[in-house]
Coordinates of C-alpha atoms in Angstrom, one line a residue:
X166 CA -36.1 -64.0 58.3
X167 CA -37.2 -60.5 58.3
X168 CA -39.8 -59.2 60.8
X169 CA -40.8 -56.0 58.8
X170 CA -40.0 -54.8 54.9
X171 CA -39.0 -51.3 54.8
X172 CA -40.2 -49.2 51.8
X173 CA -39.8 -45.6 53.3
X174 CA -36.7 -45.1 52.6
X175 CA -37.4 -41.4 51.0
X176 CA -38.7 -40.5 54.6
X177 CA -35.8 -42.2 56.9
X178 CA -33.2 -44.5 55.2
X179 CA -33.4 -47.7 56.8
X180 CA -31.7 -50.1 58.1
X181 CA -28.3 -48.4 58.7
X182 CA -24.5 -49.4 57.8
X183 CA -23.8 -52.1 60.8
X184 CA -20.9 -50.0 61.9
X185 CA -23.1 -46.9 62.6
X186 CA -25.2 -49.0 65.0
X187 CA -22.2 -50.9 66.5
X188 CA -19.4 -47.7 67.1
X189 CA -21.1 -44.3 67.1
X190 CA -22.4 -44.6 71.3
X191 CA -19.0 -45.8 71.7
X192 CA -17.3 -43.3 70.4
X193 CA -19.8 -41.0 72.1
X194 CA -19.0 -42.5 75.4
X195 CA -15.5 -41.0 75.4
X196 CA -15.9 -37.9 72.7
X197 CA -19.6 -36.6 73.9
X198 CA -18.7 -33.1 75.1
X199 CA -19.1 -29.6 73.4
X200 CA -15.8 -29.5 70.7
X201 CA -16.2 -25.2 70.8
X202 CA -16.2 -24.6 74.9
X203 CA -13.1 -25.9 76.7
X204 CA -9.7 -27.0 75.6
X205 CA -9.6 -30.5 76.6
X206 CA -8.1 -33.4 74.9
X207 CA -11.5 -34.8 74.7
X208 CA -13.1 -31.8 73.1
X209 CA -10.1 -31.5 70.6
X210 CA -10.6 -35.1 69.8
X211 CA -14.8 -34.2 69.5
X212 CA -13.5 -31.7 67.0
X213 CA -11.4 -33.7 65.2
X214 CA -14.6 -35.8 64.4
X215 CA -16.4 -32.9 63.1
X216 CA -13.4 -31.6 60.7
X217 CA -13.6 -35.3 59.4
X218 CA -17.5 -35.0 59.3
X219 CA -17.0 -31.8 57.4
X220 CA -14.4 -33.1 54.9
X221 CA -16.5 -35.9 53.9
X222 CA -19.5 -34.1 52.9
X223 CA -17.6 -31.9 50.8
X224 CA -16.7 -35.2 48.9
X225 CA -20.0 -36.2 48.7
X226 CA -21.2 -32.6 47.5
X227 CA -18.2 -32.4 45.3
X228 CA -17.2 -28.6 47.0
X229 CA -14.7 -26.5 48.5
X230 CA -17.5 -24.2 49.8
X231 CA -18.0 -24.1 53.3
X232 CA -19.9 -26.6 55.1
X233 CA -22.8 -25.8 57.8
X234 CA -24.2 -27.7 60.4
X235 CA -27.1 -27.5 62.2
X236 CA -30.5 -30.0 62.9
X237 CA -32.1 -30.5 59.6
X238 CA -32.7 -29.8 56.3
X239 CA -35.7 -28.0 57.3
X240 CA -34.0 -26.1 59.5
X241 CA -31.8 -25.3 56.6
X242 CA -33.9 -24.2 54.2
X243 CA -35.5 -21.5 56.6
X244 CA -32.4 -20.2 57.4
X245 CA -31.4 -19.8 53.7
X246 CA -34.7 -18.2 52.6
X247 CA -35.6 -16.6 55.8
X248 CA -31.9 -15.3 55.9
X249 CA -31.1 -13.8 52.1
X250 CA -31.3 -10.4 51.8
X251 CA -34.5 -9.2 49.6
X252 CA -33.6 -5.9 48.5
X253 CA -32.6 -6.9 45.2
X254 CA -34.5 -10.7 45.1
X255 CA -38.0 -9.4 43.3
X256 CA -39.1 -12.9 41.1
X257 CA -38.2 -16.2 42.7
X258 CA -38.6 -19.8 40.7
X259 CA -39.2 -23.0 41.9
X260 CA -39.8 -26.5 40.1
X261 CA -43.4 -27.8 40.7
X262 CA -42.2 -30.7 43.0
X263 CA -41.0 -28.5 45.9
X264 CA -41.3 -29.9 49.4
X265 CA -43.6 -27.8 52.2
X266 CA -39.8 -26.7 53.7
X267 CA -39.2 -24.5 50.7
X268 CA -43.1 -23.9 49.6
X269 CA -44.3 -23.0 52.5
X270 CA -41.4 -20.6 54.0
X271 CA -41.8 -18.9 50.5
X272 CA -45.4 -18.4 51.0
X273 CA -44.1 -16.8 53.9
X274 CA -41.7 -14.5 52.3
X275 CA -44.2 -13.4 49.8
X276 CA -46.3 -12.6 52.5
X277 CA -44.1 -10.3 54.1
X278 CA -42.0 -8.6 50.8
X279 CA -43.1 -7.6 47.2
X280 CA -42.0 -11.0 45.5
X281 CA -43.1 -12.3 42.4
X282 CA -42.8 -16.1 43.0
X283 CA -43.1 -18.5 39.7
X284 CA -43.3 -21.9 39.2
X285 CA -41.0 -23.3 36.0
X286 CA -43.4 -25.3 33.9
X287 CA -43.0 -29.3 33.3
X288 CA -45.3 -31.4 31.0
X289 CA -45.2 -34.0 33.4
X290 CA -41.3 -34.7 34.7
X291 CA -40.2 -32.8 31.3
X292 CA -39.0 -29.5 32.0
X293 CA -40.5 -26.9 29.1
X294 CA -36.8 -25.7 28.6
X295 CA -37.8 -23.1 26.1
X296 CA -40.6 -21.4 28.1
X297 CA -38.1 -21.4 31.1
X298 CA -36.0 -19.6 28.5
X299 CA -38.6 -17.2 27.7
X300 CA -39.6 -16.8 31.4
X301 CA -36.3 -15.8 32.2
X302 CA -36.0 -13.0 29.6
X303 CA -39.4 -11.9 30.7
X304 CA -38.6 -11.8 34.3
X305 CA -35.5 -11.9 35.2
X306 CA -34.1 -14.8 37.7
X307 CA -33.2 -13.3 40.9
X308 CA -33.2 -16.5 43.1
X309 CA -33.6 -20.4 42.0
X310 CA -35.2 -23.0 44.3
X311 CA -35.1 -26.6 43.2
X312 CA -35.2 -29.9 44.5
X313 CA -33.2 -32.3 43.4
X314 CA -35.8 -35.1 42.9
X315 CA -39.2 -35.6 44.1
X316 CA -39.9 -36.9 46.8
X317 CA -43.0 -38.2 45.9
X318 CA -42.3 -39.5 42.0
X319 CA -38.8 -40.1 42.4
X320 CA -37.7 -37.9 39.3
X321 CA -34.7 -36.3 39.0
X322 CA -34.7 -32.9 38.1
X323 CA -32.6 -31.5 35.2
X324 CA -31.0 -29.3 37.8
X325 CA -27.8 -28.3 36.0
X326 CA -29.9 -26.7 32.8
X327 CA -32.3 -24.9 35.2
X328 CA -29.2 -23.3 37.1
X329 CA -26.7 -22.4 34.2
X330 CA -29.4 -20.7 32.6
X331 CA -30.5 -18.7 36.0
X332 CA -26.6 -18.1 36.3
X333 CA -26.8 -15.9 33.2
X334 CA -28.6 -13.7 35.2
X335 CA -26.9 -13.8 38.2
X336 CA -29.7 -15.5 39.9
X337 CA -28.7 -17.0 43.7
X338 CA -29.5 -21.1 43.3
X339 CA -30.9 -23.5 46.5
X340 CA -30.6 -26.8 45.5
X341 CA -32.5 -29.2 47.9
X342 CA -30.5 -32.2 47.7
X343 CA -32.2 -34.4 50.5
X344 CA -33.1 -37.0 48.4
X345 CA -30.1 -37.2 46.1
X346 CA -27.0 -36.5 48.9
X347 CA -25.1 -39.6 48.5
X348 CA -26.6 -40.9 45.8
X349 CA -26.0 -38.7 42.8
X350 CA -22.7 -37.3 41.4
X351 CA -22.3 -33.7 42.4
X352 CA -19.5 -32.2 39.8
X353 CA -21.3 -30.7 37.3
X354 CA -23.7 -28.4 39.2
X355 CA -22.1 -28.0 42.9
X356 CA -20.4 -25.0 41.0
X357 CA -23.6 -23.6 39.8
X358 CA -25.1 -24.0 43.1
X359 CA -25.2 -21.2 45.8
X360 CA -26.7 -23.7 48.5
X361 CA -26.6 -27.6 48.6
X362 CA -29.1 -28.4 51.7
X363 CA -28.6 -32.3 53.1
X364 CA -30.5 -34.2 55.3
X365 CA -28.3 -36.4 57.8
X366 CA -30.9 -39.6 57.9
X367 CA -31.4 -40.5 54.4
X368 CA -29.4 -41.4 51.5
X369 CA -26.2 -40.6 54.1
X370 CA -27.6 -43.1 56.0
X371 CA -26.9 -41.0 59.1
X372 CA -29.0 -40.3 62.4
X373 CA -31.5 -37.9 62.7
X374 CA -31.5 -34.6 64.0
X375 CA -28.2 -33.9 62.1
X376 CA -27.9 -32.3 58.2
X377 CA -27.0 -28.9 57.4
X378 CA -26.1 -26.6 54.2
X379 CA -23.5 -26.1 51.7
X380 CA -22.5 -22.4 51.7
X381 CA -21.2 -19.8 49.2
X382 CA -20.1 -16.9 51.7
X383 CA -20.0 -14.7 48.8
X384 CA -23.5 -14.8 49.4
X385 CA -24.7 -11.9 52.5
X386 CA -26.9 -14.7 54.8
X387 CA -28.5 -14.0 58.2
X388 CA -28.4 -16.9 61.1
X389 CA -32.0 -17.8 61.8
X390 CA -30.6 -18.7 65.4
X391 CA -28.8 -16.4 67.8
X392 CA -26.8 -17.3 71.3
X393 CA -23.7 -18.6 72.2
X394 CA -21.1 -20.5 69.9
X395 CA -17.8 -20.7 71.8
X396 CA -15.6 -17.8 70.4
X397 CA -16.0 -14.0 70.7
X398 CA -18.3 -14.4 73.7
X399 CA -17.8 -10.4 74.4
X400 CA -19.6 -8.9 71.6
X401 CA -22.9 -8.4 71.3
X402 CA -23.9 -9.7 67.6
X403 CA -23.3 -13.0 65.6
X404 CA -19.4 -13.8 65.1
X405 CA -18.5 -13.3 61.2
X406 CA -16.2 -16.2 61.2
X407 CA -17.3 -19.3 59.5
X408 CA -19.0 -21.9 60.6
X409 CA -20.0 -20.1 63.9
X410 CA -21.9 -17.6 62.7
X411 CA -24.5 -20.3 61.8
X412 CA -23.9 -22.3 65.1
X413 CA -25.7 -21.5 68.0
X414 CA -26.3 -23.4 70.8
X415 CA -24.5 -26.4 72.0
X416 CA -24.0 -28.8 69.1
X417 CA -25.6 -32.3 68.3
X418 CA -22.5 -34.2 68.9
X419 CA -23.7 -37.4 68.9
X420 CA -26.0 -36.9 65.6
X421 CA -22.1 -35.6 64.2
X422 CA -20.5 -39.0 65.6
X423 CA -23.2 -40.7 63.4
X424 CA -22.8 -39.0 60.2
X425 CA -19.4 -38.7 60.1
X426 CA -19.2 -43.0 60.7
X427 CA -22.4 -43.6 57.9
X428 CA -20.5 -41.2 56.2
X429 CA -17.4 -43.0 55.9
X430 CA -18.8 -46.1 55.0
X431 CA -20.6 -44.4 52.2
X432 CA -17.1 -43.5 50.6
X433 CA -15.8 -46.9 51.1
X434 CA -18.3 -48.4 49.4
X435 CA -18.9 -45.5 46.6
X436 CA -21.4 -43.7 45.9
X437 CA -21.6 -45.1 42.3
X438 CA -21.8 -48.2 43.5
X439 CA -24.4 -47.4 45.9
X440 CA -26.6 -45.5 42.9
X441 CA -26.3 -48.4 41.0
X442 CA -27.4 -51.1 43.8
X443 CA -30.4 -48.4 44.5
X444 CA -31.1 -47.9 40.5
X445 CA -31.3 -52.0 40.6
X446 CA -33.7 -51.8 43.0
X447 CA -36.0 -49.2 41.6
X448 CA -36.0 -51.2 38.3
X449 CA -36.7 -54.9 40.1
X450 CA -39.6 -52.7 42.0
X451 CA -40.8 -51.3 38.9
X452 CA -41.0 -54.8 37.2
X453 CA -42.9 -55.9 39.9
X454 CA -45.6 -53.8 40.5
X455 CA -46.1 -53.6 36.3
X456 CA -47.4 -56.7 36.6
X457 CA -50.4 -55.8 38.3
X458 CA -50.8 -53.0 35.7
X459 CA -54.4 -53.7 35.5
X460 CA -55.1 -53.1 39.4
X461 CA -52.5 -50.4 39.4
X462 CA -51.1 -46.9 38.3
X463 CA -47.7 -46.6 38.6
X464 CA -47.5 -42.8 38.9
X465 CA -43.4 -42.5 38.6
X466 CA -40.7 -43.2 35.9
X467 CA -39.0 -46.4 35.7
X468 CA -35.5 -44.5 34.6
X469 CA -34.3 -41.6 35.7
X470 CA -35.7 -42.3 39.4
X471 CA -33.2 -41.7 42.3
X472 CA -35.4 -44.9 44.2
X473 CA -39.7 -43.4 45.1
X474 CA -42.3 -44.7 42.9
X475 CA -46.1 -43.9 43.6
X476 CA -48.9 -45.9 43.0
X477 CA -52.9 -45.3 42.8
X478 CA -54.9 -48.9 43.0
X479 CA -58.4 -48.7 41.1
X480 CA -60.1 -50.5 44.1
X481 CA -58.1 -49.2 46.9
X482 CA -57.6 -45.7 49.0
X483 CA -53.2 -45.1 49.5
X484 CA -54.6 -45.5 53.2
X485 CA -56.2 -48.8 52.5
X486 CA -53.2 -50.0 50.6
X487 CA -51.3 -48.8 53.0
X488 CA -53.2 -50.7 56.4
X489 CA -53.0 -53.8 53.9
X490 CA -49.5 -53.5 53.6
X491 CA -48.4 -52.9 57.2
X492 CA -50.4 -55.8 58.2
X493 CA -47.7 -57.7 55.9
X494 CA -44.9 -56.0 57.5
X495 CA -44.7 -54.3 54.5
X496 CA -43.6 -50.5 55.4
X497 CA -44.4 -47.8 53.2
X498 CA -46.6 -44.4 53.4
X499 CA -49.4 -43.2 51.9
X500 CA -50.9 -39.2 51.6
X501 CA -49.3 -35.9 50.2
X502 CA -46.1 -36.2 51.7
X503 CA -45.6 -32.9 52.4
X504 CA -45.6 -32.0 48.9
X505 CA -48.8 -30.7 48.2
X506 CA -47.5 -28.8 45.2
X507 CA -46.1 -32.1 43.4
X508 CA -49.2 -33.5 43.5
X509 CA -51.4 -30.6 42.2
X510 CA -48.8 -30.3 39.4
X511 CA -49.6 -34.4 38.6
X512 CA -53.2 -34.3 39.8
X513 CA -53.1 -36.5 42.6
X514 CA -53.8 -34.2 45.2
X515 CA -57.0 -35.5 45.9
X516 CA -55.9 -38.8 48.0
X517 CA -52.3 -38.2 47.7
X518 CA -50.3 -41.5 46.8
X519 CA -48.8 -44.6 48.1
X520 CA -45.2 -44.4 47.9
X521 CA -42.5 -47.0 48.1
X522 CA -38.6 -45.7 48.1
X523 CA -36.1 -48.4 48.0
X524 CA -32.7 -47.8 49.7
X525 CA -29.2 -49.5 49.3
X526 CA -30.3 -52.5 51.5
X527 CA -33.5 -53.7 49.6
X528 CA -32.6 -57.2 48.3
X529 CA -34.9 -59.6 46.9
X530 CA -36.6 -60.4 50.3
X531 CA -38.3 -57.0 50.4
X532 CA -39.4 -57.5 46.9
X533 CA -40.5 -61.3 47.3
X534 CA -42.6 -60.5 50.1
X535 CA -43.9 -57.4 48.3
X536 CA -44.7 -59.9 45.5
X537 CA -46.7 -62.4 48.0
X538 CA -48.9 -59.6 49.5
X539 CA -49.5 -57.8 45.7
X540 CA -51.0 -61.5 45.4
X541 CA -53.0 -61.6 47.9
X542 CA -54.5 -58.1 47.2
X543 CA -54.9 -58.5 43.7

C-alpha cells in the first residue's frame, strides 16, 4: 500500500525507473571523478558514460546537432537568450504559455536592447494561424520562443506550424521541450528547431541538477559561464571546440550517471509506449474528476494533453484544495506555477490553479485514492 500519491509529475517526475535508484551510486562509486582533467582509466570510463549519455538524447530529440550539458533547463534558456547575438534579432515571438525561464530573461533582454517582443495569439489552446501569418509579414520573425506544452494546462503546442512558418523568414527557433522530452516524437520539428532545451528530472525521469540544450552551431552563441573546462588551459578566452565552450566548471557527474541509466531505460521501454501509458492516464484522470463537474472546472483539454490538467473548485481556494489533498497523501500543487503569462492568457491569474500531472507510473491506485478523497470533498 502506498504511503503518498504523486500528482506533480510536471514539477519532478516521480517515482523513478528502479534501476536508476538501485545502480547510479554504484556506478558513481567507481566512475565519480572529472571525465575532462586527467587520463585515467577511471576518467576515460566517466567519459565513456557521458558519450553514451550524449548519444541517447540525440535519440530521444531525434538530432545529429550537438548536444550541451550543463545544470538545468533554466540554466539553458539564459544561456540561449542571454547568449544570441542581437544585432540583427529586432521582434521576438513567444506562445502565451511561456514559463518565467524564457518570460522573464526576455523581459530582461528588452530591457537592455531595442526589441520588439510579441506574443502569437491563441483563442484558448487554438493557435490564430492566420493572424500569426499576418504578424509575420508585418513584422518579420527574427527569433521564435515556444514551449512545447504548458506546463500549467497540459496542451501541446502546434510547434511544427509555428516554426516552418518563422523558418520562411529565417527566424532562429528555441523550443522548450521540458515537459515533452521523452514523451513526444521529435522527427518532424528537431529539423526546424535551432535549440531543443531538456530538463534531466522529468519526463527523462532523470536526477536533478542535470539537463542541458540541443545546439545548431551554425548559430553564433556566447557561454553564460566562463572558467576552466579541461583543454586549452593556456589561452585566455572560451575554447571554440564543441561541447567545452559551454562547459565550465567541473561537471555533475553523478546527475550524468543518472540520466544516462533513466535514460536507457526509457529507450528500452519506448517512448511510444511510454506516451501512450501517460495519454492513458490523463484520460482515466480526466474521467474522473468530470464527474464532479458540478463542484469543478476542469481548466485543460482531455486530448491533446502531454499528462497536466488544472482545476478551479467553486467552494475551494487551489490552496485549500491543495492542504485537503496532502492531508490524503494526495501530492499535487497549487498557484501560478511559474507561468504567470499562461494564466493571464486563460484568466486564472487571480488564484492560479490546482494542477495534477500524471507520469508513466500512475496506475489505478493514484486514481482510486484520488477518487475516495474527491468523495469526501464533494
Amino acid at each position: 500500500m502506498k504511503n503518498t500519491f504523486y500528482f506533480d509529475n510536471a514539477s519532478t517526475s516521480y517515482p523513478k525507473f528502479e534501476r536508476f535508484y538501485r545502480e547510479t551510486m554504484a556506478l558513481y562509486e567507481n566512475y565519480g571523478v572529472n571525465f575532462s582533467r586527467n587520463s585515467s582509466s577511471k576518467s576515460k570510463d566517466a567519459k565513456s558514460i557521458k558519450e553514451n549519455l550524449i548519444k541517447n538524447i540525440m535519440n530521444i530529440f531525434a538530432t545529429k546537432n550537438e548536444v550541451i550539458l550543463n545544470s538545468s533547463a533554466t540554466f539553458s534558456l539564459n544561456e540561449i537568450i542571454l547568449g544570441l547575438d542581437y544585432t540583427n534579432i529586432k521582434t521576438v515571438y513567444i506562445s502565451p504559455f511561456e514559463h518565467n525561464s524564457v518570460y522573464r530573461v526576455l523581459k530582461k533582454i528588452t530591457k537592455e536592447k531595442k526589441i520588439d517582443l510579441k506574443i502569437l495569439k491563441f483563442s484558448g489552446f487554438n493557435l490564430d494561424f492566420e493572424n500569426m501569418k499576418l504578424q509575420f509579414m508585418s513584422k518579420k520573425p527574427d527569433l521564435i520562443i515556444c514551449n512545447h506544452a504548458s506546463n500549467v494546462f497540459g496542451n501541446i503546442l502546434p510547434i511544427k506550424d509555428i516554426f516552418e512558418e518563422g523558418k520562411k523568414y529565417n527566424a532562429i527557433t528555441i523550443l522548450d521541450a521540458t515537459q515533452t522530452g521523452g514523451v513526444l516524437d521529435f522527427t518532424e520539428i528537431s529539423t526546424s528547431s535551432d535549440f531543443i532545451v531538456f530538463a534531466g528530472h522529468k519526463n527523462l525521469y532523470g536526477p536533478s541538477g542535470i539537463g542541458g540544450y540541443i545546439y545548431n552551431k551554425k548559430i553564433s552563441l556566447k557561454p553564460l559561464l566562463y572558467g576552466g573546462t579541461g583543454i586549452n588551459s593556456e589561452d585566455e578566452d572560451m575554447p571554440e571546440e564543441l561541447p567545452e565552450r559551454f562547459e565550465a566548471g567541473s561537471p555533475n557527474i553523478l546527475g550524468i550517471i543518472g540520466l544516462k541509466i533513466s535514460t536507457d531505460e526509457l529507450l528500452k521501454i519506448g517512448i511510444e509506449n511510454i506516451k501512450n501509458k501517460k495519454q492513458k492516464n490523463i484520460r482515466d484522470l480526466y474521467d474522473l474528476l468530470e464527474e464532479y463537474s458540478y463542484d469543478l472546472k476542469i481548466l485543460s483539454d482531455r486530448e491533446n494533453n502531454v499528462g497536466v490538467i488544472s482545476i478551479e473548485a467553486n467552494d475551494y481556494t487551489p490552496q485549500e484544495l491543495e492542504n485537503i489533498f496532502n492531508d490524503g497523501g494526495i501530492i499535487t500543487r497549487r498557484g501560478l506555477h511559474c507561468a504567470p503569462l499562461a494564466h493571464k492568457h486563460m484568466e486564472t491569474d487571480k488564484n492560479g490553479t490546482l494542477r495534477l500531472s500524471v507520469g508513466y507510473f500512475n496506475d489505478e491506485e493514484d486514481l482510486d485514492k484520488l477518487g475516495e478523497v474527491l468523495e469526501s470533498i464533494f
